[in-house]
Amino acid sequence: AQSVAQPEDQVNVAEGNPLTVKCTYSVSGNPYLFWYVQYPNRGLQFLLKYITGDNLVKGSYGFEAEFNKSQTSFHLKKPSALVSDSALYFCAVRDIQTDKLIFGTGTRLQVFP
Amino acid sequence: EAGVTQFPSHSVIEKGQTVTLRCDPISGHDNLYWYRRVMGKEIKFLLHFVKESKQDESGMPNNRFLAERTGGTYSTLKVQPAELEDSGVYFCASSQERVKGSPLHFGNGTRLTVT
C-alpha cells in the first residue's frame, strides 16, 4: 500500500535561516509526489510536484523539494525562511492504481522573527 | 478564474442532527473530490466524482454519509445523523483532467464540529 510519513509534527526556524520539512514515502512503482500548504483559515494550496525528470523541483514562494529515490524521501526546502511561511505543510503521493492522493499527517512550520 | 468554494466555512451541530456541506468546483472541472481531516491526523480521501457519476466512494466512512453531484456541477455531502467522530475539516477539490500529474485545486474547507 502507498503511504507517506511526515516524522515531525512541528518545525521551528528563525527567519532568514534555511528550512527543511521532511517527507518519506512508500510506493510500488514510480512515485507522483506533491507538497501542499495550508495557511490559517485557508484551503490547501499546491506548492510543487515531482513526476519525473530533475530530482530538484522548484515551486511557489521560493520553495523547492529534492526527490531522493534511494532514501525514498521528498523533503521540502527553502534557503531563507520568512515569518509568512508559517503554516501547515502536507506531503502527498498519488496512488497510481486508484488515482487518490494519499497525504501525510502534516507538519506545522513556525518561523520566528 | 474563481477557485473551489465551499459552504459553510464552519458548522456546529449536535449529535443526531443533519448537516449538508456544499462544494462548487472550478467551472469546467469534471473531477470533484471530497477529503476529510480529523484533528491532528492525515487528510483522507472520501470519494471522487467524474461529472455526475461516483467514480470511487471507497473512502466514505459509513452509510450516514451521502454525496451527490446533480448535473455534474456543484456537490453536496450530507451527514445524517451526525456523530461525534464526524468532527473535522471537510475539503473539496477539483481538477480538469484525470491526469496523474495534475494537482488538485482545493477549497478552504468546512470545519464541522459535532457536540
PDB file of C-alpha atoms in Angstrom:
ATOM      1  CA  ALA A   1       0.000   0.000   0.000  1.00  0.00           C
ATOM      2  CA  GLN A   2       1.129   3.516  -0.730  1.00  0.00           C
ATOM      3  CA  SER A   3       1.896   5.711   2.256  1.00  0.00           C
ATOM      4  CA  VAL A   4       3.524   8.966   3.259  1.00  0.00           C
ATOM      5  CA  ALA A   5       5.251   9.819   6.529  1.00  0.00           C
ATOM      6  CA  GLN A   6       5.993  13.240   7.927  1.00  0.00           C
ATOM      7  CA  PRO A   7       8.051  12.483  11.022  1.00  0.00           C
ATOM      8  CA  GLU A   8       7.904  15.978  12.531  1.00  0.00           C
ATOM      9  CA  ASP A   9       4.711  17.437  13.955  1.00  0.00           C
ATOM     10  CA  GLN A  10       6.338  20.851  14.162  1.00  0.00           C
ATOM     11  CA  VAL A  11       9.426  22.555  12.812  1.00  0.00           C
ATOM     12  CA  ASN A  12      10.698  25.795  14.302  1.00  0.00           C
ATOM     13  CA  VAL A  13      13.146  28.016  12.462  1.00  0.00           C
ATOM     14  CA  ALA A  14      14.377  31.569  12.750  1.00  0.00           C
ATOM     15  CA  GLU A  15      13.605  33.995   9.962  1.00  0.00           C
ATOM     16  CA  GLY A  16      16.400  34.090   7.405  1.00  0.00           C
ATOM     17  CA  ASN A  17      17.603  30.582   8.200  1.00  0.00           C
ATOM     18  CA  PRO A  18      17.180  27.655   5.826  1.00  0.00           C
ATOM     19  CA  LEU A  19      14.271  25.325   6.490  1.00  0.00           C
ATOM     20  CA  THR A  20      13.597  21.676   5.777  1.00  0.00           C
ATOM     21  CA  VAL A  21      10.306  19.834   6.205  1.00  0.00           C
ATOM     22  CA  LYS A  22      10.769  16.093   5.925  1.00  0.00           C
ATOM     23  CA  CYS A  23       8.724  13.577   3.974  1.00  0.00           C
ATOM     24  CA  THR A  24       9.296   9.920   3.193  1.00  0.00           C
ATOM     25  CA  TYR A  25       7.105   7.728   1.063  1.00  0.00           C
ATOM     26  CA  SER A  26       6.368   4.123   0.302  1.00  0.00           C
ATOM     27  CA  VAL A  27       5.026   3.263  -3.146  1.00  0.00           C
ATOM     28  CA  SER A  28       5.125   0.495  -5.665  1.00  0.00           C
ATOM     29  CA  GLY A  29       6.429   1.804  -8.955  1.00  0.00           C
ATOM     30  CA  ASN A  30       7.339   5.376  -9.763  1.00  0.00           C
ATOM     31  CA  PRO A  31       6.018   7.940  -7.302  1.00  0.00           C
ATOM     32  CA  TYR A  32       3.990  11.038  -8.103  1.00  0.00           C
ATOM     33  CA  LEU A  33       4.790  13.341  -5.195  1.00  0.00           C
ATOM     34  CA  PHE A  34       3.249  16.633  -4.122  1.00  0.00           C
ATOM     35  CA  TRP A  35       3.585  19.296  -1.459  1.00  0.00           C
ATOM     36  CA  TYR A  36       0.614  21.376  -0.333  1.00  0.00           C
ATOM     37  CA  VAL A  37       0.482  24.231   2.179  1.00  0.00           C
ATOM     38  CA  GLN A  38      -2.415  25.345   4.343  1.00  0.00           C
ATOM     39  CA  TYR A  39      -2.298  28.878   5.686  1.00  0.00           C
ATOM     40  CA  PRO A  40      -4.558  29.756   8.643  1.00  0.00           C
ATOM     41  CA  ASN A  41      -8.253  29.724   7.694  1.00  0.00           C
ATOM     42  CA  ARG A  42      -7.415  28.866   4.108  1.00  0.00           C
ATOM     43  CA  GLY A  43      -7.609  25.778   1.932  1.00  0.00           C
ATOM     44  CA  LEU A  44      -4.791  23.616   0.688  1.00  0.00           C
ATOM     45  CA  GLN A  45      -2.589  25.306  -1.874  1.00  0.00           C
ATOM     46  CA  PHE A  46      -0.426  23.400  -4.300  1.00  0.00           C
ATOM     47  CA  LEU A  47       3.292  24.161  -3.870  1.00  0.00           C
ATOM     48  CA  LEU A  48       5.146  21.792  -6.146  1.00  0.00           C
ATOM     49  CA  LYS A  49       5.263  18.284  -7.554  1.00  0.00           C
ATOM     50  CA  TYR A  50       7.647  15.617  -8.760  1.00  0.00           C
ATOM     51  CA  ILE A  51       6.571  13.382 -11.626  1.00  0.00           C
ATOM     52  CA  THR A  52       9.778  12.669 -13.499  1.00  0.00           C
ATOM     53  CA  GLY A  53      12.970  14.407 -14.540  1.00  0.00           C
ATOM     54  CA  ASP A  54      15.276  16.514 -12.356  1.00  0.00           C
ATOM     55  CA  ASN A  55      15.405  15.443  -8.747  1.00  0.00           C
ATOM     56  CA  LEU A  56      15.278  19.059  -7.564  1.00  0.00           C
ATOM     57  CA  VAL A  57      11.932  20.648  -8.283  1.00  0.00           C
ATOM     58  CA  LYS A  58      11.115  24.292  -7.726  1.00  0.00           C
ATOM     59  CA  GLY A  59       7.721  25.567  -6.680  1.00  0.00           C
ATOM     60  CA  SER A  60       5.819  28.555  -5.425  1.00  0.00           C
ATOM     61  CA  TYR A  61       7.018  31.104  -2.861  1.00  0.00           C
ATOM     62  CA  GLY A  62      10.671  30.109  -3.263  1.00  0.00           C
ATOM     63  CA  PHE A  63      10.194  26.546  -2.073  1.00  0.00           C
ATOM     64  CA  GLU A  64      11.913  23.572  -3.607  1.00  0.00           C
ATOM     65  CA  ALA A  65      11.963  19.849  -2.919  1.00  0.00           C
ATOM     66  CA  GLU A  66      14.515  17.169  -3.542  1.00  0.00           C
ATOM     67  CA  PHE A  67      13.430  13.737  -4.709  1.00  0.00           C
ATOM     68  CA  ASN A  68      15.759  11.020  -3.421  1.00  0.00           C
ATOM     69  CA  LYS A  69      14.871   7.600  -4.732  1.00  0.00           C
ATOM     70  CA  SER A  70      17.394   5.638  -2.666  1.00  0.00           C
ATOM     71  CA  GLN A  71      16.165   7.204   0.563  1.00  0.00           C
ATOM     72  CA  THR A  72      12.513   7.336  -0.603  1.00  0.00           C
ATOM     73  CA  SER A  73      12.357  10.941   0.512  1.00  0.00           C
ATOM     74  CA  PHE A  74      10.913  14.159  -0.834  1.00  0.00           C
ATOM     75  CA  HIS A  75      11.963  16.838   1.636  1.00  0.00           C
ATOM     76  CA  LEU A  76      10.688  20.388   1.240  1.00  0.00           C
ATOM     77  CA  LYS A  77      13.300  23.131   1.490  1.00  0.00           C
ATOM     78  CA  LYS A  78      13.732  26.858   1.368  1.00  0.00           C
ATOM     79  CA  PRO A  79      17.082  28.680   1.592  1.00  0.00           C
ATOM     80  CA  SER A  80      15.795  31.580   3.696  1.00  0.00           C
ATOM     81  CA  ALA A  81      12.622  31.314   5.759  1.00  0.00           C
ATOM     82  CA  LEU A  82      10.097  34.109   6.138  1.00  0.00           C
ATOM     83  CA  VAL A  83       7.680  34.659   9.008  1.00  0.00           C
ATOM     84  CA  SER A  84       4.907  34.477   6.412  1.00  0.00           C
ATOM     85  CA  ASP A  85       5.935  30.883   5.610  1.00  0.00           C
ATOM     86  CA  SER A  86       4.431  29.816   8.933  1.00  0.00           C
ATOM     87  CA  ALA A  87       1.705  27.336   8.010  1.00  0.00           C
ATOM     88  CA  LEU A  88       0.775  23.663   7.885  1.00  0.00           C
ATOM     89  CA  TYR A  89       2.564  21.654   5.207  1.00  0.00           C
ATOM     90  CA  PHE A  90       1.342  18.374   3.744  1.00  0.00           C
ATOM     91  CA  CYS A  91       3.256  15.895   1.648  1.00  0.00           C
ATOM     92  CA  ALA A  92       1.209  13.632  -0.618  1.00  0.00           C
ATOM     93  CA  VAL A  93       1.673  10.777  -3.053  1.00  0.00           C
ATOM     94  CA  ARG A  94      -0.698   9.859  -5.835  1.00  0.00           C
ATOM     95  CA  ASP A  95      -1.776   6.249  -5.741  1.00  0.00           C
ATOM     96  CA  ILE A  96      -1.216   5.161  -9.320  1.00  0.00           C
ATOM     97  CA  GLN A  97      -3.750   2.360  -9.142  1.00  0.00           C
ATOM     98  CA  THR A  98      -6.633   4.295  -7.623  1.00  0.00           C
ATOM     99  CA  ASP A  99      -5.638   7.852  -8.565  1.00  0.00           C
ATOM    100  CA  LYS A 100      -6.223   9.026  -4.985  1.00  0.00           C
ATOM    101  CA  LEU A 101      -3.967  11.492  -3.202  1.00  0.00           C
ATOM    102  CA  ILE A 102      -2.546   9.970  -0.021  1.00  0.00           C
ATOM    103  CA  PHE A 103      -1.479  12.583   2.488  1.00  0.00           C
ATOM    104  CA  GLY A 104       0.882  12.648   5.416  1.00  0.00           C
ATOM    105  CA  THR A 105      -0.242  13.901   8.812  1.00  0.00           C
ATOM    106  CA  GLY A 106       1.139  17.374   8.181  1.00  0.00           C
ATOM    107  CA  THR A 107       3.977  19.418   9.687  1.00  0.00           C
ATOM    108  CA  ARG A 108       3.414  22.767  11.288  1.00  0.00           C
ATOM    109  CA  LEU A 109       6.167  25.209  10.353  1.00  0.00           C
ATOM    110  CA  GLN A 110       6.742  28.088  12.721  1.00  0.00           C
ATOM    111  CA  VAL A 111       9.134  30.809  11.605  1.00  0.00           C
ATOM    112  CA  PHE A 112      10.184  33.179  14.379  1.00  0.00           C
ATOM    113  CA  PRO A 113      11.273  36.765  13.706  1.00  0.00           C
TER     114      PRO A 113
ATOM    115  CA  GLU B   1     -10.859  32.159 -12.504  1.00  0.00           C
ATOM    116  CA  ALA B   2     -12.835  31.583  -9.335  1.00  0.00           C
ATOM    117  CA  GLY B   3     -11.442  28.836  -7.140  1.00  0.00           C
ATOM    118  CA  VAL B   4     -13.185  25.973  -5.432  1.00  0.00           C
ATOM    119  CA  THR B   5     -15.700  27.342  -2.977  1.00  0.00           C
ATOM    120  CA  GLN B   6     -17.170  25.551  -0.001  1.00  0.00           C
ATOM    121  CA  PHE B   7     -20.115  26.445   2.199  1.00  0.00           C
ATOM    122  CA  PRO B   8     -20.449  26.824   5.115  1.00  0.00           C
ATOM    123  CA  SER B   9     -16.977  27.571   6.396  1.00  0.00           C
ATOM    124  CA  HIS B  10     -17.954  26.398   9.867  1.00  0.00           C
ATOM    125  CA  SER B  11     -20.809  24.327  11.216  1.00  0.00           C
ATOM    126  CA  VAL B  12     -21.560  23.376  14.801  1.00  0.00           C
ATOM    127  CA  ILE B  13     -24.326  20.835  15.290  1.00  0.00           C
ATOM    128  CA  GLU B  14     -25.491  18.448  17.961  1.00  0.00           C
ATOM    129  CA  LYS B  15     -25.133  14.722  17.773  1.00  0.00           C
ATOM    130  CA  GLY B  16     -28.036  13.253  15.856  1.00  0.00           C
ATOM    131  CA  GLN B  17     -28.654  16.304  13.707  1.00  0.00           C
ATOM    132  CA  THR B  18     -28.180  16.558   9.976  1.00  0.00           C
ATOM    133  CA  VAL B  19     -25.686  18.741   8.152  1.00  0.00           C
ATOM    134  CA  THR B  20     -25.199  19.367   4.439  1.00  0.00           C
ATOM    135  CA  LEU B  21     -21.930  20.664   3.068  1.00  0.00           C
ATOM    136  CA  ARG B  22     -21.703  22.201  -0.357  1.00  0.00           C
ATOM    137  CA  CYS B  23     -18.860  22.439  -2.837  1.00  0.00           C
ATOM    138  CA  ASP B  24     -18.703  24.446  -6.041  1.00  0.00           C
ATOM    139  CA  PRO B  25     -15.760  23.288  -8.154  1.00  0.00           C
ATOM    140  CA  ILE B  26     -13.864  25.382 -10.630  1.00  0.00           C
ATOM    141  CA  SER B  27     -16.022  25.839 -13.721  1.00  0.00           C
ATOM    142  CA  GLY B  28     -15.318  23.179 -16.304  1.00  0.00           C
ATOM    143  CA  HIS B  29     -13.678  20.755 -13.899  1.00  0.00           C
ATOM    144  CA  ASP B  30     -15.199  17.322 -14.374  1.00  0.00           C
ATOM    145  CA  ASN B  31     -13.389  15.747 -11.437  1.00  0.00           C
ATOM    146  CA  LEU B  32     -14.562  16.543  -7.935  1.00  0.00           C
ATOM    147  CA  TYR B  33     -13.160  15.033  -4.753  1.00  0.00           C
ATOM    148  CA  TRP B  34     -14.109  15.089  -1.096  1.00  0.00           C
ATOM    149  CA  TYR B  35     -11.457  14.670   1.610  1.00  0.00           C
ATOM    150  CA  ARG B  36     -11.593  14.902   5.384  1.00  0.00           C
ATOM    151  CA  ARG B  37      -9.071  15.718   8.074  1.00  0.00           C
ATOM    152  CA  VAL B  38      -9.824  14.662  11.594  1.00  0.00           C
ATOM    153  CA  MET B  39      -7.909  16.732  14.159  1.00  0.00           C
ATOM    154  CA  GLY B  40      -4.189  16.058  14.054  1.00  0.00           C
ATOM    155  CA  LYS B  41      -4.414  13.231  11.568  1.00  0.00           C
ATOM    156  CA  GLU B  42      -3.818  12.853   7.875  1.00  0.00           C
ATOM    157  CA  ILE B  43      -6.170  14.116   5.204  1.00  0.00           C
ATOM    158  CA  LYS B  44      -8.181  11.144   3.999  1.00  0.00           C
ATOM    159  CA  PHE B  45      -9.961  10.535   0.729  1.00  0.00           C
ATOM    160  CA  LEU B  46     -13.732  10.169   0.872  1.00  0.00           C
ATOM    161  CA  LEU B  47     -14.935   9.986  -2.703  1.00  0.00           C
ATOM    162  CA  HIS B  48     -14.451  11.054  -6.313  1.00  0.00           C
ATOM    163  CA  PHE B  49     -16.987  12.218  -8.879  1.00  0.00           C
ATOM    164  CA  VAL B  50     -16.460  12.395 -12.597  1.00  0.00           C
ATOM    165  CA  LYS B  51     -19.171  14.736 -13.758  1.00  0.00           C
ATOM    166  CA  GLU B  52     -22.296  13.450 -12.012  1.00  0.00           C
ATOM    167  CA  SER B  53     -21.088   9.863 -11.573  1.00  0.00           C
ATOM    168  CA  LYS B  54     -19.435   8.467  -8.476  1.00  0.00           C
ATOM    169  CA  GLN B  55     -16.121   7.104  -9.698  1.00  0.00           C
ATOM    170  CA  ASP B  56     -14.862   5.933  -6.326  1.00  0.00           C
ATOM    171  CA  GLU B  57     -16.590   6.134  -2.963  1.00  0.00           C
ATOM    172  CA  SER B  58     -14.364   3.697  -1.143  1.00  0.00           C
ATOM    173  CA  GLY B  59     -13.380   6.270   1.469  1.00  0.00           C
ATOM    174  CA  MET B  60     -16.889   7.043   2.711  1.00  0.00           C
ATOM    175  CA  PRO B  61     -16.935   6.046   6.398  1.00  0.00           C
ATOM    176  CA  ASN B  62     -20.444   4.582   6.529  1.00  0.00           C
ATOM    177  CA  ASN B  63     -23.973   4.960   5.230  1.00  0.00           C
ATOM    178  CA  ARG B  64     -24.588   8.072   7.301  1.00  0.00           C
ATOM    179  CA  PHE B  65     -22.668   9.943   4.622  1.00  0.00           C
ATOM    180  CA  LEU B  66     -24.345  10.709   1.297  1.00  0.00           C
ATOM    181  CA  ALA B  67     -22.720  12.640  -1.528  1.00  0.00           C
ATOM    182  CA  GLU B  68     -24.422  13.908  -4.641  1.00  0.00           C
ATOM    183  CA  ARG B  69     -23.450  15.905  -7.676  1.00  0.00           C
ATOM    184  CA  THR B  70     -26.567  16.713  -9.584  1.00  0.00           C
ATOM    185  CA  GLY B  71     -25.964  17.821 -13.152  1.00  0.00           C
ATOM    186  CA  GLY B  72     -22.243  17.448 -12.752  1.00  0.00           C
ATOM    187  CA  THR B  73     -21.791  20.901 -11.268  1.00  0.00           C
ATOM    188  CA  TYR B  74     -21.801  21.526  -7.528  1.00  0.00           C
ATOM    189  CA  SER B  75     -21.712  18.718  -4.995  1.00  0.00           C
ATOM    190  CA  THR B  76     -23.253  18.199  -1.580  1.00  0.00           C
ATOM    191  CA  LEU B  77     -22.142  15.962   1.245  1.00  0.00           C
ATOM    192  CA  LYS B  78     -24.819  15.159   3.789  1.00  0.00           C
ATOM    193  CA  VAL B  79     -24.166  13.623   7.181  1.00  0.00           C
ATOM    194  CA  GLN B  80     -27.274  12.152   8.782  1.00  0.00           C
ATOM    195  CA  PRO B  81     -27.360  11.580  11.703  1.00  0.00           C
ATOM    196  CA  ALA B  82     -24.108  13.194  12.760  1.00  0.00           C
ATOM    197  CA  GLU B  83     -21.899  11.523  15.366  1.00  0.00           C
ATOM    198  CA  LEU B  84     -19.112  12.987  17.496  1.00  0.00           C
ATOM    199  CA  GLU B  85     -16.397  11.276  15.440  1.00  0.00           C
ATOM    200  CA  ASP B  86     -17.596  13.078  12.314  1.00  0.00           C
ATOM    201  CA  SER B  87     -15.986  16.289  13.571  1.00  0.00           C
ATOM    202  CA  GLY B  88     -13.183  17.513  11.356  1.00  0.00           C
ATOM    203  CA  VAL B  89     -12.418  19.629   8.333  1.00  0.00           C
ATOM    204  CA  TYR B  90     -14.022  18.549   5.080  1.00  0.00           C
ATOM    205  CA  PHE B  91     -12.167  19.593   1.951  1.00  0.00           C
ATOM    206  CA  CYS B  92     -13.429  19.606  -1.588  1.00  0.00           C
ATOM    207  CA  ALA B  93     -11.088  19.602  -4.577  1.00  0.00           C
ATOM    208  CA  SER B  94     -11.473  19.636  -8.326  1.00  0.00           C
ATOM    209  CA  SER B  95      -9.375  19.036 -11.406  1.00  0.00           C
ATOM    210  CA  GLN B  96      -9.966  19.386 -15.086  1.00  0.00           C
ATOM    211  CA  GLU B  97      -8.418  16.185 -16.268  1.00  0.00           C
ATOM    212  CA  ARG B  98      -7.729  12.861 -14.696  1.00  0.00           C
ATOM    213  CA  VAL B  99      -4.048  13.198 -15.419  1.00  0.00           C
ATOM    214  CA  LYS B 100      -1.925  11.727 -12.706  1.00  0.00           C
ATOM    215  CA  GLY B 101       0.497  14.604 -12.646  1.00  0.00           C
ATOM    216  CA  SER B 102      -2.100  17.335 -12.427  1.00  0.00           C
ATOM    217  CA  PRO B 103      -2.525  18.893  -8.977  1.00  0.00           C
ATOM    218  CA  LEU B 104      -5.897  19.162  -7.329  1.00  0.00           C
ATOM    219  CA  HIS B 105      -7.367  22.571  -6.532  1.00  0.00           C
ATOM    220  CA  PHE B 106      -8.741  22.643  -3.005  1.00  0.00           C
ATOM    221  CA  GLY B 107     -11.372  24.778  -1.360  1.00  0.00           C
ATOM    222  CA  ASN B 108     -10.966  26.391   2.057  1.00  0.00           C
ATOM    223  CA  GLY B 109     -12.767  23.533   3.734  1.00  0.00           C
ATOM    224  CA  THR B 110     -15.745  23.266   6.071  1.00  0.00           C
ATOM    225  CA  ARG B 111     -14.933  22.832   9.733  1.00  0.00           C
ATOM    226  CA  LEU B 112     -17.597  20.588  11.229  1.00  0.00           C
ATOM    227  CA  THR B 113     -17.980  20.314  14.988  1.00  0.00           C
ATOM    228  CA  VAL B 114     -20.423  17.773  16.389  1.00  0.00           C
ATOM    229  CA  THR B 115     -21.202  18.276  20.077  1.00  0.00           C
TER     230      THR B 115
END
